[in-house]
Amino acid sequence: GQSGRLSFGGLKEVVRDMWYGLAIPPDQITDFDLKGLWKALDEDKSSTVSVGEFMVFMRRYGAQHSMHKSSQSKMTCSVISEEDEDLKEQIANAPALDAHQLASLATNLTLGVHAWLSRTGADKGAYAGSLLWPKFVEASECSRHGRMRFAEFRKMVAQVLRPPPAPEHLMAFWRE
């Protein structure tokens, strides 16, 4: 396909392929769920999704939800805030990822979040398409008004993807 663009076939291959993909079987993420994710991603119905579209999708749906947090999480969250300040420079200096690397990381994260939310025993339909990222952000005890800081994002990604992406890749992705 075109460089930096993903088709539904490519997405499915990334999900199912045993050698080059995530090897996620249909009983974990159904083809129906994959199609739902694809429909939400491919808003303009162009049959391919660019890194930019992927990022817009994630930003748009990751910033819509807020959830009231319990006071017990306040301490954890202020520690994370301080840690985040220290990370600003590292994030700014992280090496750039090319379009393919960004698309690949974004795809892995999306599928990881999907699988993780499914494991939490929630109704699969509740996390279809556009609700995926808000639910992920909401699951973080430190998100405020549907937003999260990098340190919290990193902590959540570690729960969702094993092994997690290299720290500098995650920082470069965050910066984008």
mmCIF file of C-alpha atoms in Angstrom:
data_model
loop_
_atom_site.group_PDB
_atom_site.id
_atom_site.type_symbol
_atom_site.label_atom_id
_atom_site.label_comp_id
_atom_site.label_asym_id
_atom_site.label_seq_id
_atom_site.Cartn_x
_atom_site.Cartn_y
_atom_site.Cartn_z
ATOM 1 C CA GLY A 1 0.000 0.000 0.000
ATOM 2 C CA GLN A 2 0.893 3.662 0.102
ATOM 3 C CA SER A 3 3.609 4.529 2.580
ATOM 4 C CA GLY A 4 2.254 5.617 5.956
ATOM 5 C CA ARG A 5 -1.274 4.401 5.188
ATOM 6 C CA LEU A 6 -3.110 1.384 6.520
ATOM 7 C CA SER A 7 -5.950 -0.562 4.868
ATOM 8 C CA PHE A 8 -8.476 -2.786 6.637
ATOM 9 C CA GLY A 9 -6.585 -5.791 5.275
ATOM 10 C CA GLY A 10 -3.390 -4.369 6.759
ATOM 11 C CA LEU A 11 -5.062 -3.766 10.113
ATOM 12 C CA LYS A 12 -6.445 -7.317 10.131
ATOM 13 C CA GLU A 13 -3.020 -8.682 9.226
ATOM 14 C CA VAL A 14 -1.384 -6.730 12.064
ATOM 15 C CA VAL A 15 -3.957 -8.195 14.445
ATOM 16 C CA ARG A 16 -3.979 -11.822 13.299
ATOM 17 C CA ASP A 17 -0.535 -12.569 11.807
ATOM 18 C CA MET A 18 1.461 -14.986 13.956
ATOM 19 C CA TRP A 19 4.878 -13.894 12.680
ATOM 20 C CA TYR A 20 4.712 -10.174 11.972
ATOM 21 C CA GLY A 21 1.598 -9.198 13.870
ATOM 22 C CA LEU A 22 0.020 -9.434 17.286
ATOM 23 C CA ALA A 23 -1.365 -12.984 16.793
ATOM 24 C CA ILE A 24 -4.679 -12.064 18.437
ATOM 25 C CA PRO A 25 -7.225 -14.816 17.741
ATOM 26 C CA PRO A 26 -10.846 -14.078 16.670
ATOM 27 C CA ASP A 27 -12.145 -15.241 20.055
ATOM 28 C CA GLN A 28 -10.297 -12.305 21.660
ATOM 29 C CA ILE A 29 -11.062 -9.643 19.060
ATOM 30 C CA THR A 30 -13.773 -10.692 16.614
ATOM 31 C CA ASP A 31 -13.766 -9.689 12.958
ATOM 32 C CA PHE A 32 -16.954 -7.783 13.773
ATOM 33 C CA ASP A 33 -15.073 -5.737 16.412
ATOM 34 C CA LEU A 34 -12.227 -5.148 13.959
ATOM 35 C CA LYS A 35 -14.705 -3.881 11.362
ATOM 36 C CA GLY A 36 -16.238 -1.580 13.975
ATOM 37 C CA LEU A 37 -12.826 -0.188 14.855
ATOM 38 C CA TRP A 38 -12.051 0.233 11.151
ATOM 39 C CA LYS A 39 -15.333 2.058 10.441
ATOM 40 C CA ALA A 40 -14.625 4.475 13.282
ATOM 41 C CA LEU A 41 -11.051 5.025 12.061
ATOM 42 C CA ASP A 42 -11.823 5.378 8.351
ATOM 43 C CA GLU A 43 -14.228 8.275 8.762
ATOM 44 C CA ASP A 44 -13.776 9.586 5.234
ATOM 45 C CA LYS A 45 -14.384 6.071 3.835
ATOM 46 C CA SER A 46 -11.193 6.299 1.752
ATOM 47 C CA SER A 47 -10.371 2.622 2.532
ATOM 48 C CA THR A 48 -7.020 3.663 3.995
ATOM 49 C CA VAL A 49 -6.104 5.491 7.181
ATOM 50 C CA SER A 50 -3.112 7.800 7.501
ATOM 51 C CA VAL A 51 -1.079 8.327 10.663
ATOM 52 C CA GLY A 52 -2.669 11.779 10.839
ATOM 53 C CA GLU A 53 -6.189 10.336 10.772
ATOM 54 C CA PHE A 54 -5.191 7.837 13.436
ATOM 55 C CA MET A 55 -3.847 10.635 15.654
ATOM 56 C CA VAL A 56 -6.912 12.841 15.093
ATOM 57 C CA PHE A 57 -9.143 9.872 15.990
ATOM 58 C CA MET A 58 -7.224 9.239 19.193
ATOM 59 C CA ARG A 59 -7.121 12.897 20.216
ATOM 60 C CA ARG A 60 -10.776 13.486 19.457
ATOM 61 C CA TYR A 61 -12.114 10.498 21.341
ATOM 62 C CA GLY A 62 -9.529 10.541 24.106
ATOM 63 C CA ALA A 63 -10.437 14.075 25.176
ATOM 64 C CA GLN A 64 -14.213 13.816 25.520
ATOM 65 C CA HIS A 65 -14.757 12.060 28.810
ATOM 66 C CA SER A 66 -14.209 13.081 32.377
ATOM 67 C CA MET A 67 -14.846 11.017 35.455
ATOM 68 C CA HIS A 68 -14.949 11.969 39.121
ATOM 69 C CA LYS A 69 -11.983 10.487 40.906
ATOM 70 C CA SER A 70 -11.881 9.246 44.466
ATOM 71 C CA SER A 71 -9.717 11.186 46.930
ATOM 72 C CA GLN A 72 -7.470 8.113 47.525
ATOM 73 C CA SER A 73 -6.046 8.565 44.042
ATOM 74 C CA LYS A 74 -5.007 12.201 44.668
ATOM 75 C CA MET A 75 -1.664 11.274 46.198
ATOM 76 C CA THR A 76 -0.694 8.928 43.339
ATOM 77 C CA CYS A 77 -1.732 11.595 40.868
ATOM 78 C CA SER A 78 0.328 14.418 42.373
ATOM 79 C CA VAL A 79 3.405 12.167 42.345
ATOM 80 C CA ILE A 80 2.694 11.489 38.678
ATOM 81 C CA SER A 81 2.420 15.257 37.996
ATOM 82 C CA GLU A 82 5.856 15.892 39.457
ATOM 83 C CA GLU A 83 7.318 12.967 37.552
ATOM 84 C CA ASP A 84 5.725 14.371 34.407
ATOM 85 C CA GLU A 85 7.562 17.684 34.776
ATOM 86 C CA ASP A 86 10.852 15.786 34.742
ATOM 87 C CA LEU A 87 9.815 13.970 31.588
ATOM 88 C CA LYS A 88 9.090 17.100 29.509
ATOM 89 C CA GLU A 89 12.673 17.457 28.313
ATOM 90 C CA GLN A 90 13.033 13.729 27.582
ATOM 91 C CA ILE A 91 9.828 13.819 25.529
ATOM 92 C CA ALA A 92 11.024 16.884 23.610
ATOM 93 C CA ASN A 93 14.316 15.139 22.811
ATOM 94 C CA ALA A 94 12.962 11.689 21.933
ATOM 95 C CA PRO A 95 14.043 10.623 18.409
ATOM 96 C CA ALA A 96 11.348 11.090 15.751
ATOM 97 C CA LEU A 97 9.435 8.060 14.481
ATOM 98 C CA ASP A 98 8.541 7.766 10.799
ATOM 99 C CA ALA A 99 4.938 7.449 9.600
ATOM 100 C CA HIS A 100 5.119 3.661 9.481
ATOM 101 C CA GLN A 101 6.488 3.370 13.034
ATOM 102 C CA LEU A 102 3.842 5.783 14.335
ATOM 103 C CA ALA A 103 1.030 3.917 12.567
ATOM 104 C CA SER A 104 2.341 0.608 13.852
ATOM 105 C CA LEU A 105 2.607 1.857 17.449
ATOM 106 C CA ALA A 106 -0.839 3.484 17.246
ATOM 107 C CA THR A 107 -2.318 0.242 15.887
ATOM 108 C CA ASN A 108 -0.674 -1.881 18.593
ATOM 109 C CA LEU A 109 -1.927 0.512 21.271
ATOM 110 C CA THR A 110 -5.461 0.573 19.888
ATOM 111 C CA LEU A 111 -5.624 -3.215 19.709
ATOM 112 C CA GLY A 112 -4.004 -3.547 23.124
ATOM 113 C CA VAL A 113 -6.531 -1.156 24.662
ATOM 114 C CA HIS A 114 -9.360 -3.039 22.945
ATOM 115 C CA ALA A 115 -8.179 -6.406 24.269
ATOM 116 C CA TRP A 116 -7.556 -4.961 27.742
ATOM 117 C CA LEU A 117 -11.020 -3.404 27.953
ATOM 118 C CA SER A 118 -12.554 -6.677 26.752
ATOM 119 C CA ARG A 119 -10.694 -8.557 29.513
ATOM 120 C CA THR A 120 -12.187 -6.235 32.127
ATOM 121 C CA GLY A 121 -15.429 -8.130 31.495
ATOM 122 C CA ALA A 122 -17.209 -5.179 29.959
ATOM 123 C CA ASP A 123 -19.801 -5.574 27.238
ATOM 124 C CA LYS A 124 -17.733 -5.646 24.007
ATOM 125 C CA GLY A 125 -20.224 -3.420 22.190
ATOM 126 C CA ALA A 126 -19.697 -0.696 24.786
ATOM 127 C CA TYR A 127 -16.140 -0.216 23.541
ATOM 128 C CA ALA A 128 -16.731 -0.254 19.838
ATOM 129 C CA GLY A 129 -15.038 2.376 17.703
ATOM 130 C CA SER A 130 -15.199 5.859 19.068
ATOM 131 C CA LEU A 131 -15.663 4.870 22.728
ATOM 132 C CA LEU A 132 -12.408 2.948 22.909
ATOM 133 C CA TRP A 133 -10.052 5.791 23.863
ATOM 134 C CA PRO A 134 -12.411 7.636 26.236
ATOM 135 C CA LYS A 135 -12.848 4.371 28.165
ATOM 136 C CA PHE A 136 -9.071 3.908 28.312
ATOM 137 C CA VAL A 137 -8.510 7.465 29.556
ATOM 138 C CA GLU A 138 -11.393 7.118 32.006
ATOM 139 C CA ALA A 139 -9.878 3.925 33.426
ATOM 140 C CA SER A 140 -6.869 5.929 34.571
ATOM 141 C CA GLU A 141 -7.359 7.179 38.102
ATOM 142 C CA CYS A 142 -5.489 10.394 37.323
ATOM 143 C CA SER A 143 -7.260 11.569 34.185
ATOM 144 C CA ARG A 144 -8.949 14.947 34.489
ATOM 145 C CA HIS A 145 -11.652 16.092 32.085
ATOM 146 C CA GLY A 146 -10.780 13.298 29.703
ATOM 147 C CA ARG A 147 -7.072 14.164 29.635
ATOM 148 C CA MET A 148 -4.075 12.337 31.063
ATOM 149 C CA ARG A 149 -0.433 13.179 31.650
ATOM 150 C CA PHE A 150 2.423 11.257 30.049
ATOM 151 C CA ALA A 151 3.511 9.432 33.222
ATOM 152 C CA GLU A 152 -0.029 8.134 33.682
ATOM 153 C CA PHE A 153 -0.289 7.230 29.984
ATOM 154 C CA ARG A 154 2.975 5.265 30.289
ATOM 155 C CA LYS A 155 1.663 3.460 33.370
ATOM 156 C CA MET A 156 -1.587 2.548 31.576
ATOM 157 C CA VAL A 157 0.250 1.413 28.424
ATOM 158 C CA ALA A 158 2.356 -0.932 30.573
ATOM 159 C CA GLN A 159 -0.902 -2.585 31.725
ATOM 160 C CA VAL A 160 -2.200 -2.873 28.180
ATOM 161 C CA LEU A 161 0.842 -3.861 26.086
ATOM 162 C CA ARG A 162 3.309 -6.552 27.070
ATOM 163 C CA PRO A 163 6.078 -5.963 26.406
ATOM 164 C CA PRO A 164 5.441 -2.202 26.383
ATOM 165 C CA PRO A 165 6.952 -0.094 23.581
ATOM 166 C CA ALA A 166 10.489 1.253 24.076
ATOM 167 C CA PRO A 167 10.340 4.356 26.330
ATOM 168 C CA GLU A 168 11.755 6.644 23.612
ATOM 169 C CA HIS A 169 9.157 5.351 21.113
ATOM 170 C CA LEU A 170 6.349 5.999 23.552
ATOM 171 C CA MET A 171 7.712 9.523 24.165
ATOM 172 C CA ALA A 172 7.987 10.235 20.440
ATOM 173 C CA PHE A 173 4.436 8.938 19.963
ATOM 174 C CA TRP A 174 3.175 11.119 22.820
ATOM 175 C CA ARG A 175 4.899 14.169 21.348
ATOM 176 C CA GLU A 176 3.123 13.614 17.996
#
